[in-house]
PDB file of C-alpha atoms and ligand atoms in Angstrom:
ATOM      1  CA  MET A   1     257.319 224.361  88.367  1.00 96.00           C
ATOM      2  CA  LEU A   2     253.209 224.970  88.295  1.00 98.00           C
ATOM      3  CA  THR A   3     251.643 227.361  88.815  1.00 98.00           C
ATOM      4  CA  VAL A   4     247.536 227.597  89.374  1.00 97.00           C
ATOM      5  CA  ASN A   5     246.878 231.483  89.723  1.00 97.00           C
ATOM      6  CA  ASN A   6     243.286 232.669  91.048  1.00 97.00           C
ATOM      7  CA  ILE A   7     241.308 229.417  89.378  1.00 97.00           C
ATOM      8  CA  THR A   8     237.381 230.329  89.046  1.00 97.00           C
ATOM      9  CA  PHE A   9     235.385 227.888  86.767  1.00 97.00           C
ATOM     10  CA  ARG A  10     232.038 227.081  86.519  1.00 96.00           C
ATOM     11  CA  TYR A  11     230.178 224.987  83.338  1.00 97.00           C
ATOM     12  CA  ASN A  12     227.659 227.151  82.083  1.00 95.00           C
ATOM     13  CA  THR A  13     226.120 230.306  84.306  1.00 93.00           C
ATOM     14  CA  ASN A  14     223.365 228.197  85.749  1.00 92.00           C
ATOM     15  CA  SER A  15     225.314 225.885  87.228  1.00 92.00           C
ATOM     16  CA  PRO A  16     227.260 226.298  90.738  1.00 91.00           C
ATOM     17  CA  PHE A  17     231.239 227.340  90.897  1.00 94.00           C
ATOM     18  CA  LEU A  18     233.260 224.410  90.656  1.00 94.00           C
ATOM     19  CA  ILE A  19     236.486 226.944  91.452  1.00 96.00           C
ATOM     20  CA  ASN A  20     236.415 229.818  93.507  1.00 94.00           C
ATOM     21  CA  ASP A  21     239.392 231.662  93.232  1.00 95.00           C
ATOM     22  CA  PHE A  22     242.041 229.009  93.597  1.00 95.00           C
ATOM     23  CA  SER A  23     246.053 229.575  93.527  1.00 96.00           C
ATOM     24  CA  PHE A  24     248.239 226.482  94.268  1.00 97.00           C
ATOM     25  CA  THR A  25     252.069 225.538  93.363  1.00 97.00           C
ATOM     26  CA  ALA A  26     253.327 222.646  92.668  1.00 97.00           C
ATOM     27  CA  LYS A  27     257.562 221.494  92.185  1.00 97.00           C
ATOM     28  CA  LYS A  28     259.793 219.181  91.125  1.00 98.00           C
ATOM     29  CA  GLY A  29     258.875 215.907  92.705  1.00 98.00           C
ATOM     30  CA  ASP A  30     255.530 216.690  94.604  1.00 98.00           C
ATOM     31  CA  ILE A  31     252.701 214.332  94.208  1.00 97.00           C
ATOM     32  CA  VAL A  32     249.764 216.455  94.876  1.00 96.00           C
ATOM     33  CA  SER A  33     246.138 214.242  96.122  1.00 95.00           C
ATOM     34  CA  VAL A  34     243.615 215.772  94.769  1.00 95.00           C
ATOM     35  CA  GLN A  35     240.642 214.263  97.054  1.00 93.00           C
ATOM     36  CA  GLY A  36     237.410 214.629  97.312  1.00 91.00           C
ATOM     37  CA  ASP A  37     233.600 213.561  96.815  1.00 91.00           C
ATOM     38  CA  SER A  38     231.901 212.608  93.465  1.00 92.00           C
ATOM     39  CA  GLY A  39     231.217 215.138  91.461  1.00 93.00           C
ATOM     40  CA  THR A  40     232.797 217.945  93.602  1.00 93.00           C
ATOM     41  CA  GLY A  41     235.230 218.447  90.515  1.00 96.00           C
ATOM     42  CA  LYS A  42     238.495 216.937  90.313  1.00 96.00           C
ATOM     43  CA  THR A  43     238.373 215.912  87.059  1.00 97.00           C
ATOM     44  CA  THR A  44     237.243 219.433  86.095  1.00 97.00           C
ATOM     45  CA  LEU A  45     240.325 220.396  88.004  1.00 98.00           C
ATOM     46  CA  LEU A  46     242.802 218.014  86.263  1.00 98.00           C
ATOM     47  CA  ASN A  47     241.460 219.127  82.429  1.00 98.00           C
ATOM     48  CA  ILE A  48     241.756 222.831  83.349  1.00 98.00           C
ATOM     49  CA  ILE A  49     245.428 222.568  84.487  1.00 98.00           C
ATOM     50  CA  CYS A  50     246.762 220.503  81.132  1.00 98.00           C
ATOM     51  CA  GLY A  51     244.327 223.299  79.013  1.00 97.00           C
ATOM     52  CA  VAL A  52     240.993 220.649  78.434  1.00 97.00           C
ATOM     53  CA  ILE A  53     238.944 223.275  79.606  1.00 97.00           C
ATOM     54  CA  PRO A  54     238.229 226.230  77.149  1.00 96.00           C
ATOM     55  CA  LYS A  55     240.088 223.984  74.952  1.00 96.00           C
ATOM     56  CA  VAL A  56     237.815 221.028  74.324  1.00 96.00           C
ATOM     57  CA  PHE A  57     235.224 221.266  77.233  1.00 95.00           C
ATOM     58  CA  THR A  58     234.167 225.067  77.403  1.00 94.00           C
ATOM     59  CA  GLY A  59     232.864 227.388  80.543  1.00 96.00           C
ATOM     60  CA  GLU A  60     233.572 230.366  81.968  1.00 97.00           C
ATOM     61  CA  LEU A  61     236.627 230.020  83.144  1.00 97.00           C
ATOM     62  CA  THR A  62     239.254 233.246  85.141  1.00 97.00           C
ATOM     63  CA  GLY A  63     242.577 232.878  86.290  1.00 98.00           C
ATOM     64  CA  THR A  64     246.033 231.052  84.946  1.00 98.00           C
ATOM     65  CA  ILE A  65     247.756 228.512  84.141  1.00 98.00           C
ATOM     66  CA  HIS A  66     251.875 228.871  83.929  1.00 98.00           C
ATOM     67  CA  HIS A  67     254.514 225.753  83.777  1.00 98.00           C
ATOM     68  CA  ASP A  68     258.104 226.736  84.311  1.00 96.00           C
ATOM     69  CA  ASN A  69     257.127 230.415  82.858  1.00 93.00           C
ATOM     70  CA  ILE A  70     254.903 229.894  80.379  1.00 97.00           C
ATOM     71  CA  ASP A  71     251.353 229.878  79.479  1.00 98.00           C
ATOM     72  CA  ILE A  72     249.687 226.841  78.525  1.00 97.00           C
ATOM     73  CA  SER A  73     246.655 228.639  77.137  1.00 97.00           C
ATOM     74  CA  GLU A  74     249.038 230.417  74.569  1.00 97.00           C
ATOM     75  CA  LEU A  75     249.532 226.095  73.581  1.00 97.00           C
ATOM     76  CA  SER A  76     248.108 224.148  71.801  1.00 95.00           C
ATOM     77  CA  LEU A  77     247.403 220.420  73.285  1.00 93.00           C
ATOM     78  CA  PRO A  78     249.171 218.617  71.324  1.00 90.00           C
ATOM     79  CA  GLU A  79     252.141 220.586  72.688  1.00 94.00           C
ATOM     80  CA  VAL A  80     250.923 220.953  76.107  1.00 96.00           C
ATOM     81  CA  ALA A  81     251.449 217.140  76.302  1.00 93.00           C
ATOM     82  CA  PRO A  82     255.129 216.627  76.427  1.00 91.00           C
ATOM     83  CA  ARG A  83     254.860 219.196  79.070  1.00 96.00           C
ATOM     84  CA  ILE A  84     251.566 218.202  81.067  1.00 98.00           C
ATOM     85  CA  SER A  85     250.056 215.167  80.195  1.00 97.00           C
ATOM     86  CA  LEU A  86     246.675 213.345  81.124  1.00 97.00           C
ATOM     87  CA  LEU A  87     245.153 210.245  82.176  1.00 97.00           C
ATOM     88  CA  MET A  88     241.638 210.402  81.680  1.00 96.00           C
ATOM     89  CA  GLN A  89     239.050 208.750  83.746  1.00 95.00           C
ATOM     90  CA  HIS A  90     237.674 206.603  81.532  1.00 95.00           C
ATOM     91  CA  PRO A  91     240.539 204.783  79.278  1.00 94.00           C
ATOM     92  CA  ASP A  92     238.109 204.329  75.994  1.00 95.00           C
ATOM     93  CA  ASN A  93     237.761 208.173  75.147  1.00 93.00           C
ATOM     94  CA  GLN A  94     242.095 207.804  74.928  1.00 93.00           C
ATOM     95  CA  LEU A  95     242.638 204.762  73.254  1.00 96.00           C
ATOM     96  CA  PHE A  96     242.356 205.065  69.365  1.00 94.00           C
ATOM     97  CA  PHE A  97     244.664 202.187  67.672  1.00 96.00           C
ATOM     98  CA  PRO A  98     243.935 198.730  66.948  1.00 97.00           C
ATOM     99  CA  THR A  99     246.911 197.043  68.619  1.00 97.00           C
ATOM    100  CA  VAL A 100     248.437 198.227  72.180  1.00 98.00           C
ATOM    101  CA  GLU A 101     251.973 198.482  70.487  1.00 97.00           C
ATOM    102  CA  GLN A 102     250.975 200.975  67.566  1.00 96.00           C
ATOM    103  CA  GLU A 103     249.410 203.146  70.511  1.00 96.00           C
ATOM    104  CA  LEU A 104     252.473 202.881  72.280  1.00 96.00           C
ATOM    105  CA  ALA A 105     254.114 204.238  69.269  1.00 95.00           C
ATOM    106  CA  PHE A 106     251.903 206.780  68.700  1.00 92.00           C
ATOM    107  CA  ALA A 107     253.328 209.820  71.319  1.00 89.00           C
ATOM    108  CA  PRO A 108     256.550 209.081  70.367  1.00 90.00           C
ATOM    109  CA  GLU A 109     256.825 209.263  66.657  1.00 90.00           C
ATOM    110  CA  ASN A 110     254.769 212.832  67.052  1.00 86.00           C
ATOM    111  CA  LEU A 111     257.624 213.486  69.108  1.00 84.00           C
ATOM    112  CA  LYS A 112     259.624 212.138  65.749  1.00 87.00           C
ATOM    113  CA  VAL A 113     261.853 209.872  68.158  1.00 88.00           C
ATOM    114  CA  PRO A 114     263.911 207.375  66.209  1.00 92.00           C
ATOM    115  CA  VAL A 115     261.370 204.300  65.536  1.00 91.00           C
ATOM    116  CA  LYS A 116     264.454 202.361  67.418  1.00 90.00           C
ATOM    117  CA  ASP A 117     264.298 205.110  70.277  1.00 92.00           C
ATOM    118  CA  ILE A 118     260.566 204.138  70.161  1.00 93.00           C
ATOM    119  CA  THR A 119     260.561 200.381  70.098  1.00 93.00           C
ATOM    120  CA  LEU A 120     263.151 200.744  73.185  1.00 93.00           C
ATOM    121  CA  ARG A 121     260.747 203.034  74.925  1.00 92.00           C
ATOM    122  CA  ILE A 122     257.843 200.367  74.604  1.00 95.00           C
ATOM    123  CA  ASP A 123     259.853 197.344  75.587  1.00 96.00           C
ATOM    124  CA  GLU A 124     260.878 199.031  78.851  1.00 95.00           C
ATOM    125  CA  VAL A 125     257.738 200.902  79.874  1.00 95.00           C
ATOM    126  CA  LEU A 126     255.647 197.648  79.408  1.00 97.00           C
ATOM    127  CA  SER A 127     258.738 195.732  81.424  1.00 96.00           C
ATOM    128  CA  ARG A 128     258.182 198.487  84.515  1.00 94.00           C
ATOM    129  CA  LEU A 129     254.790 198.238  84.496  1.00 95.00           C
ATOM    130  CA  ASN A 130     255.261 194.524  84.475  1.00 94.00           C
ATOM    131  CA  ILE A 131     252.358 193.767  80.999  1.00 96.00           C
ATOM    132  CA  GLU A 132     255.221 192.621  78.163  1.00 97.00           C
ATOM    133  CA  ASN A 133     251.947 190.525  77.311  1.00 97.00           C
ATOM    134  CA  LEU A 134     249.839 192.859  76.333  1.00 97.00           C
ATOM    135  CA  LYS A 135     252.202 194.230  73.936  1.00 97.00           C
ATOM    136  CA  TYR A 136     250.419 192.888  70.560  1.00 97.00           C
ATOM    137  CA  LYS A 137     246.524 192.774  71.797  1.00 98.00           C
ATOM    138  CA  GLU A 138     244.175 194.230  70.416  1.00 98.00           C
ATOM    139  CA  THR A 139     242.917 197.943  72.642  1.00 97.00           C
ATOM    140  CA  THR A 140     239.270 197.065  72.457  1.00 96.00           C
ATOM    141  CA  LEU A 141     239.680 193.158  73.762  1.00 96.00           C
ATOM    142  CA  LEU A 142     241.709 194.766  76.906  1.00 96.00           C
ATOM    143  CA  SER A 143     240.144 195.201  80.509  1.00 94.00           C
ATOM    144  CA  PHE A 144     239.010 198.184  82.221  1.00 93.00           C
ATOM    145  CA  GLY A 145     242.162 197.527  84.358  1.00 93.00           C
ATOM    146  CA  GLN A 146     244.459 196.706  81.289  1.00 95.00           C
ATOM    147  CA  LYS A 147     242.689 199.608  79.605  1.00 95.00           C
ATOM    148  CA  LYS A 148     243.945 201.987  82.553  1.00 95.00           C
ATOM    149  CA  LEU A 149     247.777 200.287  82.049  1.00 95.00           C
ATOM    150  CA  ILE A 150     247.691 201.495  79.033  1.00 96.00           C
ATOM    151  CA  THR A 151     247.359 204.968  78.669  1.00 96.00           C
ATOM    152  CA  LEU A 152     249.264 205.149  81.351  1.00 96.00           C
ATOM    153  CA  ALA A 153     251.912 203.377  79.953  1.00 96.00           C
ATOM    154  CA  SER A 154     251.912 205.666  76.447  1.00 95.00           C
ATOM    155  CA  ILE A 155     251.622 208.912  78.765  1.00 94.00           C
ATOM    156  CA  ILE A 156     255.193 207.470  80.333  1.00 94.00           C
ATOM    157  CA  THR A 157     256.597 207.883  76.886  1.00 91.00           C
ATOM    158  CA  LEU A 158     255.590 210.796  76.266  1.00 90.00           C
ATOM    159  CA  SER A 159     257.453 211.561  79.627  1.00 91.00           C
ATOM    160  CA  PRO A 160     255.802 214.702  80.831  1.00 96.00           C
ATOM    161  CA  GLU A 161     257.131 217.373  83.770  1.00 97.00           C
ATOM    162  CA  VAL A 162     253.850 217.048  84.671  1.00 98.00           C
ATOM    163  CA  TYR A 163     251.291 213.480  85.402  1.00 98.00           C
ATOM    164  CA  LEU A 164     247.789 214.101  85.723  1.00 98.00           C
ATOM    165  CA  LEU A 165     246.426 210.848  86.702  1.00 97.00           C
ATOM    166  CA  ASP A 166     242.730 211.094  86.878  1.00 97.00           C
ATOM    167  CA  GLU A 167     241.679 207.323  89.271  1.00 95.00           C
ATOM    168  CA  PRO A 168     244.557 205.856  88.123  1.00 95.00           C
ATOM    169  CA  PHE A 169     243.951 203.189  90.426  1.00 93.00           C
ATOM    170  CA  ALA A 170     240.162 202.396  88.841  1.00 90.00           C
ATOM    171  CA  GLY A 171     239.935 198.592  87.842  1.00 88.00           C
ATOM    172  CA  LEU A 172     243.387 197.450  89.343  1.00 91.00           C
ATOM    173  CA  SER A 173     244.036 194.765  91.711  1.00 91.00           C
ATOM    174  CA  GLN A 174     246.124 195.075  94.770  1.00 91.00           C
ATOM    175  CA  GLU A 175     249.354 193.588  93.039  1.00 89.00           C
ATOM    176  CA  TYR A 176     249.015 196.571  90.416  1.00 89.00           C
ATOM    177  CA  ILE A 177     247.674 199.294  92.682  1.00 93.00           C
ATOM    178  CA  GLU A 178     251.740 198.471  94.226  1.00 90.00           C
ATOM    179  CA  LEU A 179     253.251 198.623  91.145  1.00 90.00           C
ATOM    180  CA  ILE A 180     251.556 201.920  89.805  1.00 92.00           C
ATOM    181  CA  SER A 181     252.437 203.661  93.482  1.00 93.00           C
ATOM    182  CA  ASN A 182     255.835 202.392  92.613  1.00 92.00           C
ATOM    183  CA  GLU A 183     255.733 203.578  89.336  1.00 94.00           C
ATOM    184  CA  ILE A 184     254.459 207.532  91.011  1.00 95.00           C
ATOM    185  CA  LYS A 185     257.104 207.154  93.853  1.00 95.00           C
ATOM    186  CA  THR A 186     259.984 206.943  91.407  1.00 95.00           C
ATOM    187  CA  GLN A 187     258.793 209.244  88.632  1.00 97.00           C
ATOM    188  CA  SER A 188     258.749 212.318  91.843  1.00 97.00           C
ATOM    189  CA  GLU A 189     262.371 210.984  92.758  1.00 97.00           C
ATOM    190  CA  ASN A 190     263.288 212.031  89.210  1.00 97.00           C
ATOM    191  CA  GLY A 191     261.820 215.380  89.688  1.00 98.00           C
ATOM    192  CA  LYS A 192     258.469 214.697  87.872  1.00 98.00           C
ATOM    193  CA  MET A 193     254.914 216.638  89.729  1.00 98.00           C
ATOM    194  CA  ILE A 194     252.507 214.111  89.498  1.00 98.00           C
ATOM    195  CA  PHE A 195     248.830 215.239  90.703  1.00 98.00           C
ATOM    196  CA  VAL A 196     246.204 212.279  91.414  1.00 97.00           C
ATOM    197  CA  ALA A 197     243.108 212.470  91.418  1.00 96.00           C
ATOM    198  CA  ASP A 198     241.597 209.435  93.678  1.00 90.00           C
ATOM    199  CA  HIS A 199     238.441 207.983  95.635  1.00 78.00           C
ATOM    200  CA  THR A 200     240.076 206.053  98.120  1.00 75.00           C
ATOM    201  CA  GLU A 201     243.014 206.806 100.273  1.00 75.00           C
ATOM    202  CA  ASP A 202     245.418 204.504  98.314  1.00 73.00           C
ATOM    203  CA  ILE A 203     247.812 208.417  97.523  1.00 76.00           C
ATOM    204  CA  VAL A 204     246.873 210.132 100.452  1.00 75.00           C
ATOM    205  CA  GLN A 205     250.018 207.415 102.142  1.00 81.00           C
ATOM    206  CA  PHE A 206     253.094 209.315  99.621  1.00 87.00           C
ATOM    207  CA  ALA A 207     251.461 212.310  98.363  1.00 94.00           C
ATOM    208  CA  ASN A 208     253.047 215.543  99.592  1.00 95.00           C
ATOM    209  CA  LYS A 209     250.536 217.857  99.161  1.00 95.00           C
ATOM    210  CA  THR A 210     246.716 217.276  99.052  1.00 93.00           C
ATOM    211  CA  ILE A 211     243.689 219.418  96.940  1.00 94.00           C
ATOM    212  CA  GLU A 212     240.511 219.437  98.995  1.00 93.00           C
ATOM    213  CA  MET A 213     237.716 219.685  96.178  1.00 90.00           C
ATOM    214  CA  GLY A 214     235.313 220.343  98.983  1.00 81.00           C
ATOM    215  CA  MET A 215     236.871 223.325 100.143  1.00 73.00           C
ATOM    216  CA  LEU A 216     236.841 225.204  96.536  1.00 73.00           C
ATOM    217  CA  ASN A 217     233.644 225.026  95.501  1.00 68.00           C
ATOM    218  CA  GLU A 218     233.025 227.473  98.474  1.00 60.00           C
ATOM    219  CA  LYS A 219     233.439 231.143  97.709  1.00 51.00           C
ATOM    220  CA  HIS A 220     235.198 232.275 100.782  1.00 44.00           C
TER     221      HIS A 220
HETATM  222  N1  LIG B   1     230.898 218.882  80.386  1.00 69.21           N
HETATM  223  C1  LIG B   1     230.390 219.400  81.824  1.00 69.21           C
HETATM  224  N2  LIG B   1     229.516 220.035  80.930  1.00 69.21           N
HETATM  225  C2  LIG B   1     228.735 220.419  81.945  1.00 69.21           C
HETATM  226  N3  LIG B   1     228.619 220.198  83.685  1.00 69.21           N
HETATM  227  C3  LIG B   1     229.563 218.964  83.495  1.00 69.21           C
HETATM  228  C4  LIG B   1     230.868 218.761  82.589  1.00 69.21           C
HETATM  229  N4  LIG B   1     231.749 217.860  83.673  1.00 69.21           N
HETATM  230  C5  LIG B   1     231.151 217.614  84.617  1.00 69.21           C
HETATM  231  N5  LIG B   1     230.363 218.579  85.056  1.00 69.21           N
HETATM  232  C6  LIG B   1     229.955 218.674  86.026  1.00 69.21           C
HETATM  233  O1  LIG B   1     230.519 219.349  86.798  1.00 69.21           O
HETATM  234  C7  LIG B   1     230.321 218.544  88.148  1.00 69.21           C
HETATM  235  C8  LIG B   1     232.258 218.167  88.469  1.00 69.21           C
HETATM  236  O2  LIG B   1     232.364 216.865  87.881  1.00 69.21           O
HETATM  237  P1  LIG B   1     233.535 216.489  87.847  1.00 69.21           P
HETATM  238  O3  LIG B   1     234.052 214.859  86.726  1.00 69.21           O
HETATM  239  O4  LIG B   1     234.585 216.780  87.526  1.00 69.21           O
HETATM  240  O5  LIG B   1     233.657 215.385  89.208  1.00 69.21           O
HETATM  241  P2  LIG B   1     234.638 214.502  89.770  1.00 69.21           P
HETATM  242  O6  LIG B   1     234.796 215.080  91.432  1.00 69.21           O
HETATM  243  O7  LIG B   1     236.022 214.199  89.069  1.00 69.21           O
HETATM  244  O8  LIG B   1     233.243 213.704  90.197  1.00 69.21           O
HETATM  245  P3  LIG B   1     234.303 211.891  90.334  1.00 69.21           P
HETATM  246  O9  LIG B   1     234.246 211.204  91.463  1.00 69.21           O
HETATM  247  O10 LIG B   1     232.427 210.842  89.842  1.00 69.21           O
HETATM  248  O11 LIG B   1     235.032 211.171  88.609  1.00 69.21           O
HETATM  249  C9  LIG B   1     229.692 217.111  87.881  1.00 69.21           C
HETATM  250  O12 LIG B   1     228.423 217.705  88.653  1.00 69.21           O
HETATM  251  C10 LIG B   1     229.464 217.143  87.080  1.00 69.21           C
HETATM  252  O13 LIG B   1     227.618 216.758  86.321  1.00 69.21           O
HETATM  253 MG1  LIG B   2     235.848 212.084  88.088  1.00 69.21          MG
END
């Protein structure tokens, strides 16, 4: 269970409130569509849920986020990631290693997964996303869409309970949009929670909950 309790946020005293007294509960298997025009705060909300705000980006934040009764403000970001993992809107902010294989090994290495199991996990996720051909590629040479797929693959190797996907379909062809949509459905069937911030209608068809960001900007 993920519980968002009375969140209010603005970046600074001169900027408007992006989120006003917002509460929300998600349970295992929920697919939550985070909708709203550009600038309404979709990325901001996802950053708050995983603790990037206020740990990396600061602002005036009140309210709490609990995952399975644990207050995430009491965890460090590396402690949050295996529970709640963020796919960033801009993949360059999330790629750190020279090759795809090294990139995908990083999270399970940190979790002390045995080396032979890491190899299995990497091969399995590359196969699921139909990108085995990218395994030995240099990360800097990937296209924007390929970078999105690799950052998605890297958070899948963490097997978090909650996925926060910020524009996961950006830069992807229709074929890949369908493939990632199916991956989201599979993760949901396996009891994961998935939040998806997206400009398009791709996610709305199979989300069972929706957060309308425009509504959260207003005082009520
Ligand atoms: N670090 C920051 N400091 C100050 N203001 C910020 C910061 N990050 C974002 N903002 C502002 O907060 C507002 C919401 O931004 P955010 O990126 O959350 O919107 P979004 O809904 O994700 O937009 P998009 O659909 O374009 O991705 C914007 O006005 C933006 O300029
Ligand atoms: Mg955004």
